[in-house]
Structures are given as C-alpha cells and as structure tokens.
mmCIF file of C-alpha atoms in Angstrom:
data_model
loop_
_atom_site.group_PDB
_atom_site.id
_atom_site.type_symbol
_atom_site.label_atom_id
_atom_site.label_comp_id
_atom_site.label_asym_id
_atom_site.label_seq_id
_atom_site.Cartn_x
_atom_site.Cartn_y
_atom_site.Cartn_z
ATOM 1 C CA MET A 868 60.158 -13.615 -41.919
ATOM 2 C CA ALA A 869 63.366 -14.369 -39.995
ATOM 3 C CA GLU A 870 65.881 -16.489 -41.854
ATOM 4 C CA ARG A 871 66.404 -20.038 -40.687
ATOM 5 C CA SER A 872 69.494 -21.968 -41.726
ATOM 6 C CA LEU A 873 69.377 -25.723 -42.306
ATOM 7 C CA THR A 874 71.740 -28.123 -43.977
ATOM 8 C CA PHE A 875 70.730 -29.755 -47.249
ATOM 9 C CA ALA A 876 70.257 -33.044 -45.343
ATOM 10 C CA GLN A 877 68.098 -31.412 -42.660
ATOM 11 C CA ALA A 878 65.959 -29.825 -45.368
ATOM 12 C CA ILE A 879 65.332 -33.225 -46.953
ATOM 13 C CA ASN A 880 64.502 -34.652 -43.552
ATOM 14 C CA GLU A 881 62.013 -31.849 -42.930
ATOM 15 C CA ALA A 882 60.384 -32.447 -46.308
ATOM 16 C CA MET A 883 59.980 -36.134 -45.490
ATOM 17 C CA HIS A 884 58.343 -35.330 -42.141
ATOM 18 C CA LEU A 885 55.963 -32.845 -43.786
ATOM 19 C CA ALA A 886 55.025 -35.244 -46.583
ATOM 20 C CA MET A 887 54.356 -38.135 -44.194
ATOM 21 C CA GLU A 888 52.309 -35.925 -41.871
ATOM 22 C CA LYS A 889 50.225 -34.652 -44.785
ATOM 23 C CA ASP A 890 49.517 -37.985 -46.428
ATOM 24 C CA PRO A 891 49.370 -41.395 -44.675
ATOM 25 C CA ASP A 892 50.040 -43.046 -48.039
ATOM 26 C CA VAL A 893 53.628 -41.746 -48.161
ATOM 27 C CA LEU A 894 56.180 -44.494 -47.397
ATOM 28 C CA CYS A 895 59.955 -44.311 -46.905
ATOM 29 C CA TYR A 896 62.126 -47.376 -47.350
ATOM 30 C CA GLY A 897 65.581 -48.491 -48.410
ATOM 31 C CA LEU A 898 68.846 -49.906 -47.180
ATOM 32 C CA GLY A 899 69.919 -47.951 -44.096
ATOM 33 C CA VAL A 900 66.912 -45.695 -43.509
ATOM 34 C CA ASP A 901 66.885 -46.754 -39.828
ATOM 35 C CA ASP A 902 70.608 -47.299 -39.239
ATOM 36 C CA PRO A 903 72.556 -45.013 -36.844
ATOM 37 C CA LYS A 904 73.588 -42.561 -39.591
ATOM 38 C CA ARG A 905 70.107 -42.455 -41.154
ATOM 39 C CA ILE A 906 71.407 -41.808 -44.681
ATOM 40 C CA PHE A 907 73.322 -38.588 -43.969
ATOM 41 C CA GLY A 908 70.603 -37.733 -41.425
ATOM 42 C CA THR A 909 67.914 -37.429 -44.089
ATOM 43 C CA THR A 910 65.712 -40.127 -42.528
ATOM 44 C CA GLU A 911 66.344 -39.102 -38.912
ATOM 45 C CA GLY A 912 63.308 -39.594 -36.659
ATOM 46 C CA LEU A 913 60.995 -40.865 -39.399
ATOM 47 C CA GLN A 914 60.551 -44.372 -38.068
ATOM 48 C CA GLU A 915 59.995 -43.081 -34.518
ATOM 49 C CA ALA A 916 57.345 -40.652 -35.767
ATOM 50 C CA PHE A 917 55.528 -42.788 -38.318
ATOM 51 C CA GLY A 918 56.231 -46.388 -37.368
ATOM 52 C CA GLU A 919 57.882 -49.408 -38.921
ATOM 53 C CA ALA A 920 54.993 -50.028 -41.302
ATOM 54 C CA ARG A 921 55.704 -46.775 -43.166
ATOM 55 C CA VAL A 922 59.481 -46.402 -42.617
ATOM 56 C CA PHE A 923 61.545 -49.560 -42.966
ATOM 57 C CA ASP A 924 64.918 -50.991 -43.879
ATOM 58 C CA MET A 925 65.413 -53.319 -46.836
ATOM 59 C CA PRO A 926 67.965 -55.977 -47.750
ATOM 60 C CA THR A 927 70.365 -55.307 -50.621
ATOM 61 C CA SER A 928 67.889 -56.390 -53.281
ATOM 62 C CA GLU A 929 67.639 -53.432 -55.620
ATOM 63 C CA ASN A 930 65.345 -54.921 -58.218
ATOM 64 C CA GLY A 931 62.978 -56.270 -55.560
ATOM 65 C CA MET A 932 62.919 -52.909 -53.782
ATOM 66 C CA LEU A 933 61.781 -51.087 -56.887
ATOM 67 C CA GLY A 934 59.219 -53.742 -57.753
ATOM 68 C CA ILE A 935 57.677 -53.334 -54.313
ATOM 69 C CA GLY A 936 57.596 -49.574 -54.796
ATOM 70 C CA ILE A 937 55.959 -49.761 -58.217
ATOM 71 C CA GLY A 938 53.336 -52.157 -56.882
ATOM 72 C CA ALA A 939 52.638 -49.910 -53.910
ATOM 73 C CA ALA A 940 52.349 -46.867 -56.187
ATOM 74 C CA LEU A 941 49.847 -48.690 -58.391
ATOM 75 C CA ASP A 942 47.882 -49.343 -55.188
ATOM 76 C CA ASP A 943 47.626 -45.569 -54.572
ATOM 77 C CA MET A 944 50.575 -45.308 -52.176
ATOM 78 C CA LYS A 945 53.344 -42.705 -52.597
ATOM 79 C CA PRO A 946 56.599 -44.567 -51.919
ATOM 80 C CA VAL A 947 59.952 -42.813 -51.480
ATOM 81 C CA MET A 948 62.726 -45.331 -52.140
ATOM 82 C CA VAL A 949 66.304 -44.506 -51.118
ATOM 83 C CA HIS A 950 69.652 -45.815 -52.341
ATOM 84 C CA GLN A 951 72.804 -44.473 -50.709
ATOM 85 C CA ARG A 952 74.626 -44.892 -54.008
ATOM 86 C CA LEU A 953 73.139 -44.395 -57.446
ATOM 87 C CA ASP A 954 75.381 -47.165 -58.745
ATOM 88 C CA PHE A 955 73.448 -49.731 -56.680
ATOM 89 C CA PHE A 956 70.251 -48.805 -58.464
ATOM 90 C CA LEU A 957 71.444 -49.917 -61.895
ATOM 91 C CA LEU A 958 70.243 -53.459 -61.210
ATOM 92 C CA ALA A 959 66.693 -52.102 -61.215
ATOM 93 C CA MET A 960 66.832 -50.108 -64.452
ATOM 94 C CA ASP A 961 64.604 -52.513 -66.372
ATOM 95 C CA GLN A 962 61.641 -51.949 -64.069
ATOM 96 C CA LEU A 963 62.205 -48.204 -64.061
ATOM 97 C CA VAL A 964 62.559 -47.810 -67.835
ATOM 98 C CA ASN A 965 60.127 -50.454 -69.101
ATOM 99 C CA ALA A 966 57.481 -50.304 -66.383
ATOM 100 C CA ALA A 967 57.348 -47.252 -64.111
ATOM 101 C CA ALA A 968 58.238 -44.667 -66.757
ATOM 102 C CA LYS A 969 55.808 -46.035 -69.349
ATOM 103 C CA TRP A 970 52.760 -47.018 -67.300
ATOM 104 C CA PHE A 971 50.810 -43.766 -67.646
ATOM 105 C CA TYR A 972 51.318 -43.734 -71.441
ATOM 106 C CA MET A 973 50.711 -47.419 -72.146
ATOM 107 C CA PHE A 974 47.461 -47.559 -70.207
ATOM 108 C CA GLY A 975 45.961 -44.395 -71.578
ATOM 109 C CA GLY A 976 46.410 -42.373 -68.410
ATOM 110 C CA GLN A 977 44.171 -44.676 -66.379
ATOM 111 C CA ARG A 978 46.894 -45.309 -63.760
ATOM 112 C CA SER A 979 50.197 -43.671 -62.960
ATOM 113 C CA VAL A 980 53.185 -44.656 -60.814
ATOM 114 C CA PRO A 981 53.780 -41.894 -58.231
ATOM 115 C CA ILE A 982 57.118 -43.144 -56.892
ATOM 116 C CA THR A 983 60.092 -40.985 -55.870
ATOM 117 C CA ILE A 984 63.527 -42.582 -56.115
ATOM 118 C CA ARG A 985 66.221 -40.829 -54.047
ATOM 119 C CA LEU A 986 69.741 -41.663 -55.252
ATOM 120 C CA MET A 987 73.118 -40.295 -54.028
ATOM 121 C CA LEU A 988 75.865 -39.561 -56.514
ATOM 122 C CA GLY A 989 79.054 -37.564 -56.874
ATOM 123 C CA ARG A 990 82.614 -37.405 -55.693
ATOM 124 C CA GLY A 991 84.015 -38.198 -52.296
ATOM 125 C CA TRP A 992 86.940 -39.773 -50.542
ATOM 126 C CA GLY A 993 87.818 -43.064 -52.242
ATOM 127 C CA GLN A 994 84.398 -43.515 -53.875
ATOM 128 C CA GLY A 995 86.041 -44.788 -57.035
ATOM 129 C CA PRO A 996 84.609 -45.766 -60.425
ATOM 130 C CA THR A 997 81.620 -47.821 -59.199
ATOM 131 C CA HIS A 998 80.453 -45.633 -56.301
ATOM 132 C CA SER A 999 80.485 -42.117 -57.683
ATOM 133 C CA GLN A 1000 78.865 -42.120 -61.108
ATOM 134 C CA ASN A 1001 76.750 -39.161 -62.210
ATOM 135 C CA LEU A 1002 74.253 -40.782 -64.553
ATOM 136 C CA GLN A 1003 71.623 -38.061 -64.783
ATOM 137 C CA ALA A 1004 71.841 -38.141 -68.577
ATOM 138 C CA TRP A 1005 70.751 -41.807 -68.546
ATOM 139 C CA PHE A 1006 67.588 -41.016 -66.625
ATOM 140 C CA ALA A 1007 66.887 -37.786 -68.513
ATOM 141 C CA HIS A 1008 66.922 -39.725 -71.780
ATOM 142 C CA ILE A 1009 63.968 -41.897 -70.743
ATOM 143 C CA PRO A 1010 60.540 -40.552 -71.810
ATOM 144 C CA GLY A 1011 58.167 -40.660 -68.861
ATOM 145 C CA LEU A 1012 60.713 -39.818 -66.152
ATOM 146 C CA LYS A 1013 61.301 -36.542 -64.383
ATOM 147 C CA VAL A 1014 64.833 -35.997 -63.074
ATOM 148 C CA VAL A 1015 65.507 -33.559 -60.226
ATOM 149 C CA MET A 1016 68.937 -32.330 -59.053
ATOM 150 C CA PRO A 1017 68.694 -29.681 -56.293
ATOM 151 C CA ALA A 1018 71.760 -27.659 -55.308
ATOM 152 C CA THR A 1019 70.521 -25.636 -52.328
ATOM 153 C CA ALA A 1020 68.918 -26.606 -49.031
ATOM 154 C CA ALA A 1021 65.702 -24.725 -49.805
ATOM 155 C CA ASP A 1022 65.365 -26.439 -53.162
ATOM 156 C CA ALA A 1023 66.111 -29.822 -51.618
ATOM 157 C CA LYS A 1024 63.030 -29.370 -49.444
ATOM 158 C CA GLY A 1025 60.723 -27.783 -51.994
ATOM 159 C CA LEU A 1026 61.621 -30.031 -54.905
ATOM 160 C CA LEU A 1027 61.397 -33.205 -52.811
ATOM 161 C CA LEU A 1028 57.861 -32.266 -51.735
ATOM 162 C CA ALA A 1029 56.972 -31.559 -55.363
ATOM 163 C CA SER A 1030 58.481 -34.900 -56.396
ATOM 164 C CA ILE A 1031 56.605 -36.934 -53.788
ATOM 165 C CA PHE A 1032 53.270 -35.465 -54.823
ATOM 166 C CA ASP A 1033 53.932 -35.644 -58.565
ATOM 167 C CA PRO A 1034 51.620 -38.255 -60.105
ATOM 168 C CA ASN A 1035 54.406 -39.961 -62.072
ATOM 169 C CA PRO A 1036 57.901 -41.373 -61.277
ATOM 170 C CA VAL A 1037 60.620 -38.912 -60.287
ATOM 171 C CA VAL A 1038 64.337 -39.647 -59.932
ATOM 172 C CA PHE A 1039 65.690 -37.336 -57.205
ATOM 173 C CA LEU A 1040 69.490 -37.088 -57.388
ATOM 174 C CA GLU A 1041 71.491 -35.802 -54.389
ATOM 175 C CA HIS A 1042 75.188 -34.953 -54.687
ATOM 176 C CA ARG A 1043 76.750 -36.318 -51.497
ATOM 177 C CA TRP A 1044 78.911 -33.221 -50.973
ATOM 178 C CA LEU A 1045 75.782 -31.095 -50.736
ATOM 179 C CA HIS A 1046 74.341 -32.815 -47.663
ATOM 180 C CA HIS A 1047 76.425 -30.605 -45.329
ATOM 181 C CA GLN A 1048 75.878 -27.394 -47.280
ATOM 182 C CA GLU A 1049 73.777 -24.791 -45.442
ATOM 183 C CA GLY A 1050 71.161 -22.329 -46.577
ATOM 184 C CA ASN A 1051 68.046 -20.412 -45.629
ATOM 185 C CA VAL A 1052 65.031 -22.719 -45.622
ATOM 186 C CA PRO A 1053 61.559 -21.313 -44.915
ATOM 187 C CA PRO A 1054 59.633 -23.261 -42.253
ATOM 188 C CA GLY A 1055 56.414 -25.082 -43.005
ATOM 189 C CA TRP A 1056 55.016 -26.347 -46.256
ATOM 190 C CA GLN A 1057 56.875 -25.279 -49.377
ATOM 191 C CA ASP A 1058 55.238 -25.404 -52.783
ATOM 192 C CA ASP A 1059 57.673 -25.785 -55.651
ATOM 193 C CA VAL A 1060 57.490 -26.629 -59.333
ATOM 194 C CA LEU A 1061 59.386 -29.314 -61.210
ATOM 195 C CA GLY A 1062 60.917 -28.117 -64.473
ATOM 196 C CA LYS A 1063 61.640 -24.547 -63.410
ATOM 197 C CA ALA A 1064 65.224 -23.230 -63.196
ATOM 198 C CA LYS A 1065 66.384 -20.339 -60.993
ATOM 199 C CA VAL A 1066 68.616 -17.388 -61.812
ATOM 200 C CA LEU A 1067 70.826 -17.242 -58.711
ATOM 201 C CA ARG A 1068 72.954 -14.350 -59.925
ATOM 202 C CA ALA A 1069 72.137 -11.848 -62.643
ATOM 203 C CA GLY A 1070 74.761 -10.990 -65.265
ATOM 204 C CA THR A 1071 75.238 -9.524 -68.713
ATOM 205 C CA ASP A 1072 78.409 -11.033 -70.245
ATOM 206 C CA VAL A 1073 78.084 -14.831 -69.993
ATOM 207 C CA THR A 1074 75.479 -17.397 -68.950
ATOM 208 C CA LEU A 1075 76.634 -20.184 -66.641
ATOM 209 C CA VAL A 1076 74.094 -23.027 -66.621
ATOM 210 C CA ALA A 1077 75.032 -25.219 -63.669
ATOM 211 C CA ILE A 1078 73.829 -28.626 -62.521
ATOM 212 C CA SER A 1079 73.811 -29.870 -58.911
ATOM 213 C CA TYR A 1080 77.139 -29.353 -57.103
ATOM 214 C CA GLN A 1081 78.533 -27.340 -60.011
ATOM 215 C CA VAL A 1082 76.213 -24.529 -58.929
ATOM 216 C CA VAL A 1083 78.542 -24.001 -55.964
ATOM 217 C CA GLU A 1084 81.588 -23.798 -58.247
ATOM 218 C CA ALA A 1085 79.738 -21.490 -60.650
ATOM 219 C CA LEU A 1086 78.958 -19.004 -57.867
ATOM 220 C CA ARG A 1087 82.601 -19.054 -56.726
ATOM 221 C CA ALA A 1088 83.763 -18.418 -60.263
ATOM 222 C CA ALA A 1089 81.242 -15.623 -60.810
ATOM 223 C CA GLU A 1090 82.614 -13.720 -57.801
ATOM 224 C CA VAL A 1091 86.149 -13.880 -59.199
ATOM 225 C CA LEU A 1092 85.078 -12.988 -62.723
ATOM 226 C CA GLN A 1093 83.331 -9.899 -61.387
ATOM 227 C CA ALA A 1094 86.728 -8.615 -60.235
ATOM 228 C CA ALA A 1095 87.855 -8.713 -63.866
ATOM 229 C CA GLY A 1096 84.800 -6.843 -65.022
ATOM 230 C CA ILE A 1097 83.047 -9.928 -66.413
ATOM 231 C CA SER A 1098 79.424 -10.188 -65.324
ATOM 232 C CA ALA A 1099 78.299 -13.821 -65.159
ATOM 233 C CA GLU A 1100 74.666 -14.868 -64.908
ATOM 234 C CA VAL A 1101 74.352 -18.115 -62.927
ATOM 235 C CA ILE A 1102 71.387 -20.400 -63.615
ATOM 236 C CA ASP A 1103 70.694 -23.322 -61.294
ATOM 237 C CA LEU A 1104 69.004 -25.843 -63.592
ATOM 238 C CA ARG A 1105 67.340 -27.693 -60.647
ATOM 239 C CA THR A 1106 65.715 -30.285 -62.917
ATOM 240 C CA VAL A 1107 67.388 -31.918 -65.901
ATOM 241 C CA GLN A 1108 64.118 -33.420 -67.177
ATOM 242 C CA PRO A 1109 62.198 -31.372 -68.056
ATOM 243 C CA ILE A 1110 64.687 -28.577 -68.775
ATOM 244 C CA ASP A 1111 63.542 -24.989 -68.366
ATOM 245 C CA TRP A 1112 64.469 -23.839 -71.864
ATOM 246 C CA ALA A 1113 62.713 -20.487 -71.517
ATOM 247 C CA THR A 1114 64.990 -19.328 -68.686
ATOM 248 C CA ILE A 1115 68.145 -20.517 -70.471
ATOM 249 C CA GLU A 1116 67.203 -18.981 -73.799
ATOM 250 C CA ALA A 1117 66.272 -15.631 -72.241
ATOM 251 C CA SER A 1118 69.652 -15.476 -70.545
ATOM 252 C CA ILE A 1119 71.600 -16.385 -73.699
ATOM 253 C CA ALA A 1120 69.682 -13.752 -75.631
ATOM 254 C CA LYS A 1121 70.969 -11.231 -73.084
ATOM 255 C CA THR A 1122 74.598 -12.358 -72.709
ATOM 256 C CA GLY A 1123 75.408 -13.989 -76.079
ATOM 257 C CA ARG A 1124 77.645 -16.537 -74.381
ATOM 258 C CA VAL A 1125 76.831 -19.819 -72.625
ATOM 259 C CA LEU A 1126 78.955 -22.234 -70.635
ATOM 260 C CA VAL A 1127 77.252 -25.355 -69.233
ATOM 261 C CA LEU A 1128 78.634 -27.019 -66.086
ATOM 262 C CA ASP A 1129 77.818 -30.691 -65.625
ATOM 263 C CA THR A 1130 78.764 -33.251 -62.954
ATOM 264 C CA GLY A 1131 78.459 -36.119 -65.456
ATOM 265 C CA ALA A 1132 80.879 -37.424 -68.083
ATOM 266 C CA LEU A 1133 81.237 -35.110 -71.077
ATOM 267 C CA THR A 1134 80.043 -37.258 -73.986
ATOM 268 C CA CYS A 1135 76.254 -37.498 -74.383
ATOM 269 C CA SER A 1136 75.771 -35.486 -71.209
ATOM 270 C CA VAL A 1137 72.988 -33.109 -70.201
ATOM 271 C CA SER A 1138 75.439 -30.316 -70.999
ATOM 272 C CA SER A 1139 75.713 -31.698 -74.538
ATOM 273 C CA GLU A 1140 71.963 -31.301 -74.970
ATOM 274 C CA ILE A 1141 71.973 -27.693 -73.772
ATOM 275 C CA VAL A 1142 74.927 -26.744 -75.980
ATOM 276 C CA ALA A 1143 73.305 -28.420 -79.000
ATOM 277 C CA ARG A 1144 70.012 -26.659 -78.432
ATOM 278 C CA SER A 1145 71.626 -23.249 -77.989
ATOM 279 C CA ALA A 1146 73.510 -23.732 -81.277
ATOM 280 C CA GLU A 1147 70.368 -24.887 -83.087
ATOM 281 C CA LYS A 1148 68.009 -22.172 -81.856
ATOM 282 C CA GLN A 1149 70.170 -19.194 -80.939
ATOM 283 C CA PHE A 1150 73.141 -19.375 -83.298
ATOM 284 C CA ALA A 1151 72.632 -15.819 -84.543
ATOM 285 C CA GLN A 1152 72.595 -14.470 -80.979
ATOM 286 C CA LEU A 1153 75.838 -16.137 -79.895
ATOM 287 C CA LYS A 1154 79.016 -14.034 -79.749
ATOM 288 C CA THR A 1155 81.208 -17.109 -79.371
ATOM 289 C CA ALA A 1156 80.812 -20.879 -79.571
ATOM 290 C CA PRO A 1157 78.840 -22.402 -76.672
ATOM 291 C CA ALA A 1158 80.987 -24.491 -74.351
ATOM 292 C CA ARG A 1159 80.689 -27.075 -71.593
ATOM 293 C CA ILE A 1160 82.730 -28.321 -68.678
ATOM 294 C CA ALA A 1161 82.070 -31.847 -67.474
ATOM 295 C CA MET A 1162 83.871 -34.927 -66.193
ATOM 296 C CA PRO A 1163 86.458 -36.753 -68.322
ATOM 297 C CA ASP A 1164 85.224 -39.700 -70.391
ATOM 298 C CA VAL A 1165 87.111 -42.201 -68.249
ATOM 299 C CA PRO A 1166 86.167 -44.038 -65.046
ATOM 300 C CA GLU A 1167 86.790 -42.037 -61.880
ATOM 301 C CA PRO A 1168 89.954 -43.192 -60.067
ATOM 302 C CA THR A 1169 89.889 -44.324 -56.468
ATOM 303 C CA SER A 1170 93.325 -43.194 -55.328
ATOM 304 C CA TYR A 1171 94.001 -39.825 -53.745
ATOM 305 C CA GLY A 1172 96.714 -38.917 -56.220
ATOM 306 C CA LEU A 1173 94.827 -39.826 -59.363
ATOM 307 C CA THR A 1174 91.668 -37.921 -58.401
ATOM 308 C CA LYS A 1175 93.592 -34.684 -57.886
ATOM 309 C CA GLU A 1176 93.185 -33.482 -61.473
ATOM 310 C CA PHE A 1177 89.973 -35.344 -62.241
ATOM 311 C CA HIS A 1178 87.240 -32.962 -61.090
ATOM 312 C CA PRO A 1179 86.839 -29.573 -62.798
ATOM 313 C CA ASP A 1180 86.259 -26.688 -60.397
ATOM 314 C CA ALA A 1181 85.888 -22.902 -60.333
ATOM 315 C CA ARG A 1182 89.373 -22.453 -61.802
ATOM 316 C CA GLU A 1183 88.359 -24.268 -64.954
ATOM 317 C CA ILE A 1184 85.239 -22.126 -65.172
ATOM 318 C CA VAL A 1185 87.219 -18.891 -64.812
ATOM 319 C CA LYS A 1186 89.718 -20.009 -67.478
ATOM 320 C CA GLN A 1187 86.989 -20.965 -69.928
ATOM 321 C CA VAL A 1188 84.948 -17.804 -69.428
ATOM 322 C CA CYS A 1189 88.010 -15.575 -69.814
ATOM 323 C CA GLN A 1190 88.834 -17.285 -73.098
ATOM 324 C CA MET A 1191 85.241 -16.915 -74.288
ATOM 325 C CA CYS A 1192 85.353 -13.199 -73.441
ATOM 326 C CA GLY A 1193 88.748 -12.672 -75.064
ATOM 327 C CA LEU A 1194 90.614 -11.988 -71.816
ATOM 328 C CA LYS A 1195 94.138 -13.417 -72.196
ATOM 329 C CA ASP A 1196 95.748 -12.337 -68.930
ATOM 330 C CA PHE A 1197 93.788 -14.059 -66.168
ATOM 331 C CA ALA A 1198 96.430 -15.810 -64.047
ATOM 332 C CA HIS A 1199 95.916 -13.284 -61.251
ATOM 333 C CA LEU A 1200 92.243 -14.247 -61.103
ATOM 334 C CA LEU A 1201 93.065 -17.883 -60.415
ATOM 335 C CA GLN A 1202 95.049 -16.824 -57.366
ATOM 336 C CA ARG A 1203 91.768 -15.687 -55.826
ATOM 337 C CA LEU A 1204 90.681 -19.344 -55.717
ATOM 338 C CA PRO A 1205 92.983 -20.957 -53.152
ATOM 339 C CA PHE A 1206 93.424 -24.715 -53.083
ATOM 340 C CA THR A 1207 91.951 -26.584 -50.135
ATOM 341 C CA GLU A 1208 94.252 -28.693 -47.981
ATOM 342 C CA HIS A 1209 92.744 -31.859 -49.466
ATOM 343 C CA HIS A 1210 91.082 -31.897 -52.849
ATOM 344 C CA ASP A 1211 88.706 -34.772 -52.014
ATOM 345 C CA VAL A 1212 86.773 -32.955 -49.279
ATOM 346 C CA PRO A 1213 84.898 -29.645 -49.583
ATOM 347 C CA GLY A 1214 86.662 -26.452 -48.500
ATOM 348 C CA GLU A 1215 85.316 -24.016 -45.928
ATOM 349 C CA TRP A 1216 83.954 -21.828 -48.733
ATOM 350 C CA PHE A 1217 81.636 -24.659 -49.659
ATOM 351 C CA LYS A 1218 79.183 -24.638 -46.759
ATOM 352 C CA GLY A 1219 77.249 -21.575 -47.699
ATOM 353 C CA PRO A 1220 74.773 -20.166 -46.936
ATOM 354 C CA PHE A 1221 73.586 -19.991 -50.511
#
C-alpha cells in the first residue's frame, strides 16, 4: 500500500470524520470547534458534514460542558469533548473523578460513561504556568480512567478511534507541538488497542521509554548515540493508563538500563512510577540505576529568556545515557544536535515523518 503522509492534526480530523460516519451517536463539542482555526484544524469540516446538532460550540463553562457529556454518555451517546488547553479542564475535575470514572464500578457494570475528553497540553510560545501544564499523572492516578498520549500521526488516528469506541471514559492528551508533525497514516478505518506500547527503534544497550512529545527527542538522541556505538531501544508508551508493562519489562531484560522521558513535572510523575516498578521487579537485571528526565518541579515561566533552559531535550538524553553507559567523553556527540534559532518553536528536524 502506498504511503500517505498526514499531519497529526489531519489524522485526528480524519478519525473524527470516520467515527461520526460510523456511528450517529458520536458527538463533537467544545469551545472553538467551529471557529476559523477549528482547534488546530482537528475539527475542520465536521459541522458542515454532520450538522450543528452533532458538532457545536460551547461557552466557557467547563464544568457544565462535562456534565452535559456525562449525561449524554449515560443516554447511549458517544460524546467527544474538546478543550484547547488542559488547564481549563481543571474546573471539571470533580465530575470526572467522582462521577464519570466511577460509574461503571459503583453501579455494578450496569451502565458506563463512554466519553472521550480531548485536552491540549505542552510547551509553546508564551504559554506560561497556567496554559502549558502536563498533568497526565493526575489523570493516570484515578482508577476508572484510561489516559492516552499519542506521539505520531498514525497513532493519533488509531488511538482516537479506539478511545471513542471504548465503553468507559478516556482522557486523550495532545501535545500542541505535535499537531504539525507529519507521518504515514493508512487510509480508512484503523483498529488500535489502548494500553499497548510500541517499540519504534530496536536496541541492545539502553531502553528509552518516552511519553508524548518526548518520543521525538528520544528518536533524535538515539540517532546520535548510535554514532558512539550505543544502541538505544525507543519505546513509545502511547497510553499512560494502562501502562504496557510487558513491553517495558521485556526491553529492560534485554538492555539492563532504562531511562524514562516524561513531559510532566518530575515529582510523582508517570516516569516515577515506571522507575519504581523497574527497581521493584527487575533490580537484579539492571546494570545501573534506572533514571528519568522530566520537567523541573517549578511553574513554567512565560518569558522567552526564562524558558530557554526549562525544557529538557535530546541533549539531556544523550548526556544521561552516556553517563549510564560509562562514556565520559561525549561533548562531540552534543555537537550533532544543533540549537534551533528559537527554542520555543520546533526545529525543522521535528516535522518527521516518523
């Protein structure tokens, strides 16, 4: 089959069209779904194709939006709710945690809440401390929720379709830098499975478990490490709840080293959970202490100057892996990772295809 390249945003848009064509009970709503930019283009053409009754804008009333979605889901609809910033959704956490996530359990499996909540997160120009938070660990901590974080265009399509048709609530987290990333996306319906990671690059010396945008940095780092004779296996986690422990553990058993790359703050992060589990279950197989790279435990600055050193990238990964492998002279490797003109926008290397 010939390859077909789409952006991450186009892949999400295609998944929405396919889901709404397949099932008249699928709804799409949220602030800005019908505005000129159509939420990075992800809701482009939906209202024209499926009408205002199924695709509609909402006022900035986060708690009300989720309540409507939960009610619709209990009435056998499949709502897809969208927030352009994850931070806006925090006003609705009570209904998510105490209602949607628990319904199936509390009522003995008689009814479930099949809602998909699309939230954008991550860095970007001037996003600042209240518009860029990566709170996947919050959601992953709640029993009853599935949490999805695709990194490639193909996975954005396949995992969104799987999320929409999952019988219980799914939080679907999109890093805003990924919307312009390109990749091969098969046409037509795409079956995918929640809770299954992918090995994007095979290796024998170190396991890099990457989440969301950090998958891009992990692949960059792996290329540079290869030049030093270090073979890095890159795992795209894809979902942070449930975690695909089997894939991670098989890789660690092979390499004996694991470095986890998270987009969230370091303390109590998803990376913390993976490091803890690897130490608990595979201590005897580890050649060196497991490690993690995540965001600092401070609010993200807004200013251009202050954000310059805030986000860890492929350089930090290369440094950490070299230290884990006992390679002391690695300065020449870092020179293979040139700085972009501006640190707060993706470089040309970023677009893919992946």
